[in-house]
Tab-separated table of C-alpha atoms and ligand atoms in Angstrom:
chain	number	residue	atom	x	y	z
U	29	MET	CA	47.514	-25.090	-116.246
U	30	GLN	CA	48.272	-24.113	-112.683
U	31	ARG	CA	45.510	-22.311	-110.799
U	32	VAL	CA	46.749	-19.836	-108.169
U	33	ASN	CA	44.332	-18.414	-105.610
U	34	VAL	CA	45.440	-15.045	-104.286
U	35	GLY	CA	44.336	-13.524	-101.003
U	36	LEU	CA	44.729	-9.764	-101.417
U	37	LEU	CA	45.361	-7.611	-98.347
U	38	GLY	CA	44.603	-3.983	-99.227
U	39	CYS	CA	42.850	-2.420	-102.190
U	40	GLY	CA	44.248	1.116	-102.266
U	41	THR	CA	46.533	2.637	-104.906
U	42	VAL	CA	48.579	-0.499	-105.584
U	43	GLY	CA	45.870	-3.064	-104.681
U	44	ARG	CA	43.426	-1.523	-107.162
U	45	GLY	CA	46.193	-1.447	-109.763
U	46	PHE	CA	46.835	-5.140	-109.130
U	47	VAL	CA	43.164	-6.014	-109.669
U	48	GLU	CA	43.038	-3.912	-112.861
U	49	LEU	CA	46.280	-5.282	-114.285
U	50	LEU	CA	45.313	-8.874	-113.545
U	51	GLY	CA	41.997	-8.265	-115.343
U	52	ARG	CA	43.933	-7.108	-118.409
U	53	GLU	CA	46.718	-9.662	-118.375
U	54	ARG	CA	45.160	-12.837	-116.927
U	55	GLU	CA	44.529	-14.507	-120.290
U	56	ARG	CA	47.998	-13.677	-121.624
U	57	ILE	CA	49.639	-15.034	-118.466
U	58	ARG	CA	47.521	-18.217	-118.695
U	59	ALA	CA	48.471	-18.779	-122.332
U	60	ARG	CA	52.105	-17.756	-122.117
U	61	HIS	CA	53.136	-18.867	-118.624
U	62	GLY	CA	50.660	-21.634	-117.775
U	63	VAL	CA	49.497	-19.903	-114.593
U	64	ASP	CA	45.888	-18.878	-113.955
U	65	VAL	CA	45.844	-16.222	-111.235
U	66	ALA	CA	42.502	-15.632	-109.484
U	67	ILE	CA	41.717	-13.312	-106.565
U	68	ARG	CA	39.765	-15.166	-103.861
U	69	ARG	CA	39.230	-12.499	-101.171
U	70	ILE	CA	40.242	-8.871	-100.617
U	71	LEU	CA	40.839	-7.324	-97.192
U	72	VAL	CA	39.962	-3.636	-96.758
U	73	ARG	CA	39.258	-1.344	-93.816
U	74	ASP	CA	36.009	-0.005	-95.250
U	75	ALA	CA	34.002	-2.576	-97.205
U	76	ALA	CA	31.317	0.002	-98.058
U	77	LYS	CA	33.736	2.216	-100.023
U	78	GLN	CA	32.878	2.449	-103.748
U	79	ARG	CA	35.465	0.465	-105.786
U	80	THR	CA	34.283	0.462	-109.349
U	81	GLY	CA	34.801	-2.662	-111.423
U	82	ILE	CA	35.542	-5.034	-108.526
U	83	ASN	CA	33.048	-7.699	-107.429
U	84	PRO	CA	31.811	-6.449	-103.994
U	85	ALA	CA	31.450	-10.071	-102.797
U	86	LEU	CA	35.282	-10.334	-102.722
U	87	PHE	CA	35.646	-7.725	-99.969
U	88	THR	CA	35.968	-8.484	-96.286
U	89	THR	CA	37.116	-6.510	-93.265
U	90	SER	CA	38.276	-9.668	-91.487
U	91	ALA	CA	41.918	-10.591	-92.097
U	92	ILE	CA	41.195	-14.170	-90.997
U	93	ASP	CA	38.761	-14.539	-93.929
U	94	VAL	CA	41.702	-13.965	-96.254
U	95	LEU	CA	44.604	-15.492	-94.332
U	96	ASP	CA	42.924	-18.747	-93.300
U	97	ASP	CA	40.972	-19.352	-96.489
U	98	GLY	CA	43.448	-21.748	-98.095
U	99	CYS	CA	44.799	-19.241	-100.650
U	100	ASP	CA	48.057	-20.176	-102.379
U	101	ILE	CA	49.658	-16.730	-102.218
U	102	ILE	CA	48.963	-13.790	-99.918
U	103	VAL	CA	49.612	-10.365	-101.480
U	104	GLU	CA	50.178	-7.714	-98.788
U	105	LEU	CA	49.399	-4.175	-99.998
U	106	VAL	CA	48.158	-2.699	-96.732
U	107	GLY	CA	51.334	-0.772	-95.901
U	108	GLY	CA	52.704	0.197	-92.485
U	109	VAL	CA	54.476	-2.049	-90.044
U	110	HIS	CA	52.124	-3.299	-87.320
U	111	ALA	CA	48.953	-4.718	-88.911
U	112	ALA	CA	50.813	-5.653	-92.114
U	113	GLY	CA	53.515	-7.391	-90.064
U	114	ALA	CA	50.945	-9.424	-88.141
U	115	PHE	CA	49.211	-10.445	-91.391
U	116	VAL	CA	52.465	-11.453	-93.090
U	117	ARG	CA	53.645	-13.462	-90.057
U	118	ARG	CA	50.368	-15.365	-89.928
U	119	ALA	CA	50.441	-16.070	-93.667
U	120	LEU	CA	54.013	-17.381	-93.477
U	121	ARG	CA	53.232	-19.541	-90.434
U	122	ASN	CA	50.335	-20.990	-92.437
U	123	GLY	CA	52.962	-21.939	-95.025
U	124	HIS	CA	51.719	-19.466	-97.643
U	125	ASP	CA	54.028	-17.595	-99.976
U	126	VAL	CA	53.750	-13.823	-99.541
U	127	VAL	CA	54.215	-11.003	-102.030
U	128	THR	CA	54.641	-7.524	-100.575
U	129	ALA	CA	55.416	-3.983	-101.737
U	130	ASN	CA	56.085	-2.892	-98.163
U	131	LYS	CA	59.670	-1.618	-97.823
U	132	ALA	CA	58.965	-0.181	-94.380
U	133	LEU	CA	58.001	-3.628	-93.098
U	134	LEU	CA	61.065	-5.245	-94.678
U	135	ALA	CA	63.332	-2.554	-93.254
U	136	ASP	CA	61.783	-3.053	-89.805
U	137	SER	CA	61.490	-6.853	-89.636
U	138	GLY	CA	62.932	-8.281	-92.857
U	139	ARG	CA	65.408	-10.689	-91.268
U	140	GLU	CA	62.825	-12.113	-88.869
U	141	LEU	CA	60.243	-12.496	-91.662
U	142	PHE	CA	62.681	-14.273	-93.978
U	143	ALA	CA	63.656	-16.612	-91.127
U	144	THR	CA	59.958	-17.338	-90.467
U	145	ALA	CA	59.455	-18.014	-94.166
U	146	GLN	CA	62.351	-20.453	-94.184
U	147	THR	CA	61.052	-22.299	-91.120
U	148	HIS	CA	57.660	-22.768	-92.770
U	149	ASP	CA	58.956	-23.532	-96.271
U	150	ALA	CA	57.381	-20.355	-97.647
U	151	ARG	CA	58.775	-17.584	-99.810
U	152	ILE	CA	58.544	-13.802	-99.865
U	153	GLY	CA	58.427	-11.866	-103.138
U	154	PHE	CA	59.300	-8.188	-102.696
U	155	GLU	CA	60.145	-6.828	-106.161
U	156	ALA	CA	57.645	-3.976	-105.731
U	157	SER	CA	59.190	-2.796	-102.459
U	158	VAL	CA	62.066	-0.931	-104.144
U	159	CYS	CA	61.659	1.293	-107.206
U	160	GLY	CA	58.145	0.127	-108.121
U	161	GLY	CA	58.158	-0.991	-111.741
U	162	ILE	CA	61.959	-1.296	-112.136
U	163	PRO	CA	62.936	-4.998	-111.779
U	164	ILE	CA	66.036	-4.280	-109.701
U	165	ILE	CA	65.351	-6.914	-107.020
U	166	GLY	CA	65.132	-9.707	-109.598
U	167	ALA	CA	68.281	-8.411	-111.283
U	168	LEU	CA	70.230	-8.579	-108.006
U	169	GLN	CA	68.665	-11.895	-106.890
U	170	ARG	CA	69.094	-13.710	-110.200
U	171	GLY	CA	70.539	-11.828	-113.178
U	172	LEU	CA	73.656	-10.579	-111.406
U	173	VAL	CA	74.485	-13.448	-109.033
U	174	GLY	CA	77.385	-14.475	-111.271
U	175	ASP	CA	79.220	-11.243	-110.590
U	176	ARG	CA	80.612	-9.442	-107.557
U	177	ILE	CA	78.877	-6.124	-107.039
U	178	ASP	CA	81.152	-3.268	-105.986
U	179	SER	CA	78.640	-0.438	-105.765
U	180	ILE	CA	75.022	0.605	-106.148
U	181	THR	CA	74.185	4.245	-106.789
U	182	GLY	CA	70.705	5.502	-107.397
U	183	ILE	CA	67.864	7.927	-107.212
U	184	LEU	CA	65.513	5.824	-105.119
U	185	ASN	CA	62.948	8.390	-104.012
U	186	GLY	CA	60.679	9.856	-106.686
U	187	THR	CA	59.271	12.540	-104.373
U	188	CYS	CA	62.705	14.054	-103.671
U	189	ASN	CA	63.706	13.854	-107.309
U	190	TYR	CA	60.473	15.537	-108.401
U	191	ILE	CA	61.024	18.352	-105.890
U	192	LEU	CA	64.662	18.918	-106.894
U	193	THR	CA	63.745	18.892	-110.595
U	194	ARG	CA	60.940	21.418	-110.083
U	195	MET	CA	63.230	23.685	-108.032
U	196	GLU	CA	65.824	23.472	-110.811
U	197	GLN	CA	63.468	24.006	-113.754
U	198	ASP	CA	60.904	26.414	-112.259
U	199	ASP	CA	63.279	28.418	-110.014
U	200	ILE	CA	61.153	27.863	-106.921
U	201	GLU	CA	61.851	27.094	-103.257
U	202	LEU	CA	61.361	23.701	-101.583
U	203	ALA	CA	57.958	24.540	-100.051
U	204	ASP	CA	56.434	25.432	-103.446
U	205	ALA	CA	57.974	22.388	-105.145
U	206	LEU	CA	56.546	20.175	-102.380
U	207	LEU	CA	53.078	21.652	-102.959
U	208	GLN	CA	53.408	20.784	-106.662
U	209	ALA	CA	54.522	17.241	-105.782
U	210	GLN	CA	51.475	16.834	-103.534
U	211	ALA	CA	49.120	18.292	-106.157
U	212	HIS	CA	50.376	15.750	-108.719
U	213	GLY	CA	50.195	12.811	-106.302
U	214	PHE	CA	53.996	12.377	-106.080
U	215	ALA	CA	54.144	13.204	-102.366
U	216	GLU	CA	52.054	12.063	-99.405
U	217	ALA	CA	50.188	14.547	-97.205
U	218	ASP	CA	52.933	13.775	-94.656
U	219	PRO	CA	56.105	13.652	-96.786
U	220	SER	CA	58.545	13.414	-93.860
U	221	LEU	CA	59.831	9.891	-94.634
U	222	ASP	CA	60.694	10.997	-98.166
U	223	ILE	CA	62.139	14.438	-97.377
U	224	SER	CA	64.243	13.143	-94.482
U	225	GLY	CA	65.888	10.490	-96.675
U	226	VAL	CA	64.559	7.615	-94.541
U	227	ASP	CA	62.549	6.118	-97.422
U	228	ALA	CA	65.599	6.095	-99.715
U	229	ALA	CA	67.732	4.655	-96.898
U	230	GLN	CA	65.254	1.790	-96.357
U	231	LYS	CA	65.384	0.961	-100.070
U	232	LEU	CA	69.176	1.226	-100.203
U	233	ARG	CA	69.469	-1.172	-97.270
U	234	ILE	CA	67.270	-3.759	-99.020
U	235	LEU	CA	69.326	-3.489	-102.227
U	236	SER	CA	72.601	-3.658	-100.276
U	237	GLU	CA	71.620	-6.819	-98.407
U	238	LEU	CA	70.871	-8.462	-101.751
U	239	ALA	CA	74.010	-7.166	-103.460
U	240	PHE	CA	76.567	-7.557	-100.674
U	241	GLY	CA	75.033	-10.149	-98.332
U	242	PRO	CA	75.080	-9.929	-94.541
U	243	MET	CA	77.981	-7.515	-94.000
U	244	THR	CA	78.606	-4.735	-91.521
U	245	MET	CA	76.844	-1.686	-92.904
U	246	ARG	CA	77.602	1.905	-91.954
U	247	LEU	CA	74.714	4.199	-92.860
U	248	ARG	CA	74.649	7.994	-93.113
U	249	VAL	CA	71.415	9.732	-94.079
U	250	HIS	CA	70.810	13.355	-95.034
U	251	GLY	CA	67.562	14.436	-96.662
U	252	ILE	CA	66.550	17.412	-98.782
U	253	GLY	CA	64.719	19.364	-96.053
U	254	ASP	CA	67.360	22.118	-96.011
U	255	VAL	CA	67.924	22.463	-99.764
U	256	THR	CA	67.581	26.008	-101.095
U	257	ARG	CA	67.055	27.578	-104.478
U	258	ALA	CA	70.457	29.283	-104.029
U	259	GLU	CA	72.172	25.884	-103.697
U	260	ILE	CA	70.600	24.743	-106.939
U	261	GLU	CA	71.522	27.983	-108.715
U	262	GLN	CA	75.138	27.691	-107.557
U	263	ALA	CA	75.287	24.127	-108.891
U	264	ARG	CA	73.860	25.340	-112.210
U	265	SER	CA	76.565	28.019	-112.462
U	266	ARG	CA	79.106	25.167	-112.361
U	267	ARG	CA	77.130	23.199	-115.039
U	268	CYS	CA	75.955	20.788	-112.375
U	269	VAL	CA	72.610	19.651	-110.941
U	270	VAL	CA	71.649	18.674	-107.391
U	271	ARG	CA	70.309	15.140	-106.959
U	272	HIS	CA	69.374	13.126	-103.867
U	273	VAL	CA	71.641	10.126	-104.259
U	274	ALA	CA	71.598	6.823	-102.372
U	275	ALA	CA	74.915	5.040	-102.696
U	276	ALA	CA	76.389	1.843	-101.278
U	277	ARG	CA	79.916	0.625	-101.852
U	278	ARG	CA	82.324	-1.911	-100.485
U	279	VAL	CA	84.876	-0.443	-98.079
U	280	ALA	CA	87.420	-2.084	-95.796
U	281	GLY	CA	85.507	-4.134	-93.220
U	282	GLY	CA	82.040	-3.804	-94.705
U	283	VAL	CA	79.754	-1.645	-96.780
U	284	GLU	CA	79.252	2.105	-96.588
U	285	LEU	CA	75.741	3.416	-97.242
U	286	ARG	CA	75.188	7.110	-97.859
U	287	VAL	CA	71.989	8.925	-98.652
U	288	GLU	CA	72.645	12.596	-99.368
U	289	ARG	CA	72.397	15.481	-101.812
U	290	ARG	CA	75.145	15.492	-104.383
U	291	GLU	CA	76.154	17.994	-107.013
U	292	LEU	CA	76.490	16.021	-110.247
U	293	PRO	CA	77.952	17.270	-113.537
U	294	GLU	CA	75.254	17.685	-116.204
U	295	SER	CA	76.936	14.867	-118.145
U	296	HIS	CA	76.464	12.354	-115.269
U	297	PRO	CA	73.880	9.627	-116.106
U	298	LEU	CA	71.884	10.400	-112.925
U	299	ALA	CA	71.744	14.126	-113.783
U	300	ALA	CA	69.409	13.297	-116.678
U	301	VAL	CA	66.969	11.489	-114.340
U	302	ARG	CA	64.161	13.987	-113.825
U	303	ASP	CA	60.843	14.391	-112.039
U	304	GLU	CA	59.438	11.301	-110.273
U	305	THR	CA	61.656	8.886	-112.220
U	306	ASN	CA	63.906	6.459	-110.311
U	307	ALA	CA	67.248	5.071	-111.481
U	308	VAL	CA	69.824	2.622	-110.181
U	309	VAL	CA	73.373	2.171	-111.417
U	310	VAL	CA	74.942	-1.154	-110.441
U	311	ARG	CA	78.666	-1.654	-110.901
U	312	GLY	CA	79.840	-5.263	-111.109
U	313	ARG	CA	83.423	-6.412	-111.523
U	314	ALA	CA	82.680	-8.483	-114.621
U	315	VAL	CA	79.705	-6.659	-116.145
U	316	GLY	CA	80.854	-3.085	-115.474
U	317	GLU	CA	78.135	-0.465	-115.103
U	318	ILE	CA	74.450	-1.247	-115.686
U	319	MET	CA	71.763	1.406	-115.388
U	320	PHE	CA	68.086	0.741	-114.639
U	321	GLN	CA	65.648	3.618	-115.022
U	322	GLY	CA	61.876	3.965	-114.900
U	323	LYS	CA	58.754	4.517	-112.846
U	324	GLY	CA	59.570	3.961	-109.204
U	325	ALA	CA	55.998	4.174	-107.943
U	326	GLY	CA	52.397	4.494	-109.076
U	327	SER	CA	49.471	2.156	-109.226
U	328	LEU	CA	50.112	0.118	-112.378
U	329	PRO	CA	53.939	0.101	-112.456
U	330	THR	CA	54.045	-1.144	-108.858
U	331	ALA	CA	51.242	-3.629	-109.541
U	332	ALA	CA	53.251	-5.012	-112.468
U	333	ALA	CA	56.092	-5.879	-110.086
U	334	VAL	CA	53.625	-7.506	-107.665
U	335	LEU	CA	52.050	-9.583	-110.434
U	336	ALA	CA	55.476	-10.652	-111.711
U	337	ASP	CA	56.279	-11.976	-108.222
U	338	VAL	CA	52.960	-13.849	-108.045
U	339	VAL	CA	53.593	-15.531	-111.411
U	340	GLY	CA	57.226	-16.257	-110.516
U	341	LEU	CA	56.305	-17.898	-107.208
U	342	ALA	CA	53.557	-19.963	-108.869
U	343	GLN	CA	55.962	-21.185	-111.542
U	344	ARG	CA	58.547	-22.048	-108.935
U	345	ASN	CA	55.999	-24.031	-106.926
U	346	ARG	CA	54.961	-25.925	-110.045
U	347	MET	CA	58.616	-26.891	-110.669
U	348	ARG	CA	58.881	-28.179	-107.086
U	349	VAL	CA	55.787	-30.368	-107.561
U	350	LEU	CA	57.084	-31.769	-110.848
U	351	THR	CA	60.618	-32.574	-109.631
Q	421	NAP	N1	51.555	3.907	-103.937
Q	421	NAP	C1	52.691	3.594	-104.570
Q	421	NAP	O1	52.983	4.123	-105.657
Q	421	NAP	C2	53.615	2.552	-103.999
Q	421	NAP	C3	54.813	2.239	-104.677
Q	421	NAP	C4	55.655	1.238	-104.168
Q	421	NAP	C5	55.309	0.609	-102.986
Q	421	NAP	N2	54.150	0.944	-102.339
Q	421	NAP	C6	53.811	0.222	-101.120
Q	421	NAP	O2	52.615	-0.523	-101.344
Q	421	NAP	C7	51.886	-0.636	-100.135
Q	421	NAP	C8	50.464	-0.138	-100.366
Q	421	NAP	O3	50.508	1.224	-100.724
Q	421	NAP	P1	49.219	2.007	-101.294
Q	421	NAP	O4	49.732	3.304	-101.806
Q	421	NAP	O5	48.440	1.119	-102.197
Q	421	NAP	O6	48.399	2.242	-99.931
Q	421	NAP	P2	46.917	2.796	-99.768
Q	421	NAP	O7	46.455	3.454	-101.020
Q	421	NAP	O8	46.888	3.559	-98.498
Q	421	NAP	O9	46.019	1.474	-99.583
Q	421	NAP	C9	46.048	0.688	-98.417
Q	421	NAP	C10	44.925	-0.347	-98.492
Q	421	NAP	O10	45.021	-1.184	-97.344
Q	421	NAP	C11	43.793	-1.159	-96.622
Q	421	NAP	N3	44.162	-1.185	-95.202
Q	421	NAP	C12	45.038	-0.373	-94.549
Q	421	NAP	N4	45.156	-0.729	-93.248
Q	421	NAP	C13	44.339	-1.783	-93.084
Q	421	NAP	C14	44.005	-2.597	-91.960
Q	421	NAP	N5	44.554	-2.395	-90.756
Q	421	NAP	N6	43.123	-3.608	-92.146
Q	421	NAP	C15	42.555	-3.809	-93.341
Q	421	NAP	N7	42.846	-3.080	-94.447
Q	421	NAP	C16	43.716	-2.077	-94.313
Q	421	NAP	C17	43.068	0.113	-97.017
Q	421	NAP	O11	41.674	-0.107	-96.895
Q	421	NAP	P3	40.586	1.025	-97.290
Q	421	NAP	O12	40.690	1.149	-98.783
Q	421	NAP	O13	39.273	0.463	-96.852
Q	421	NAP	O14	41.008	2.265	-96.572
Q	421	NAP	C18	43.523	0.259	-98.480
Q	421	NAP	O15	42.672	-0.503	-99.323
Q	421	NAP	C19	52.676	0.165	-99.088
Q	421	NAP	O16	53.491	-0.713	-98.365
Q	421	NAP	C20	53.511	1.106	-99.942
Q	421	NAP	O17	54.714	1.506	-99.296
Q	421	NAP	C21	53.302	1.889	-102.807
């Protein structure tokens, strides 16, 4: 049995989900995978906040208490670029493996962080950073390495998809659909990164680097901020739907990345992807088209991806010790 001590940075939506899921699944993971995952410390901003069901003695507001406490894996669920980046750098320099759900940090400093990890013989797990509970990172890193990927096309932002679906089904304008998304917890109070297409572009870039390697990438981003009910009605009159599509494909001299609204025939596989659901279609030369679809965000689905990375890294480390 391998014991893995986790230092958890952040106990918000995903952090709380991670604690809950680990509570449910710890015994099964011990029995089935030979890894016993335990949380040693949890970093938060406000240690006095009520967090039902979690031992209050685990909380600290000092990052050093978590980062320099000899944990085996640091799980970063703080979000943002600056503080999270400093925490991840310190963890990697300490030689700790890191698991993160933070696509913004990877988009901002991914190359530097992976280089730091390599220098210090540490690893970064980031399955949760793109499409929450859909295991698309693992598929591109492992399952599909035998094939050459020609294109990736997906609905990578649940907020935009929820808004477009509501506009289509309820005949409402963008502002009202956004209010519904916020009321149901599918959009942040400040939804600008989603609406502008930047969030989807960050995710597409991460997927493209995995699928195509370090190639010249040309990126064009257009959000949904100017979509109108009339546009959606016109699409419907042509038996089409409007979707916010992120697409990457090989072109002469590199890879072209486009994030934009597209009118898709109702028979298109992505047309059937509704509400906050995410989907990714990968086209490989040998395997043809593969479609992944599921919950792209949310507390437990995202936590499941984080926990999978923790178990995967622990198993990998055990193999290194044994060989
Ligand atoms: N929410 C989702 O569905 C989802 C899906 C995929 C990926 N992600 C990614 O997962 C990460 C976490 O998201 P979230 O929704 O769980 O965020 P969140 O609910 O805002 O939680 C953030 C947590 O980090 C703590 N924190 C923030 N800044 C801190 C600082 N400077 N020092 C110490 N603690 C700090 C907060 O402490 P307090 O609780 O004391 O305020 C809180 O516990 C982000 O990178 C996000 O992009 C989220």
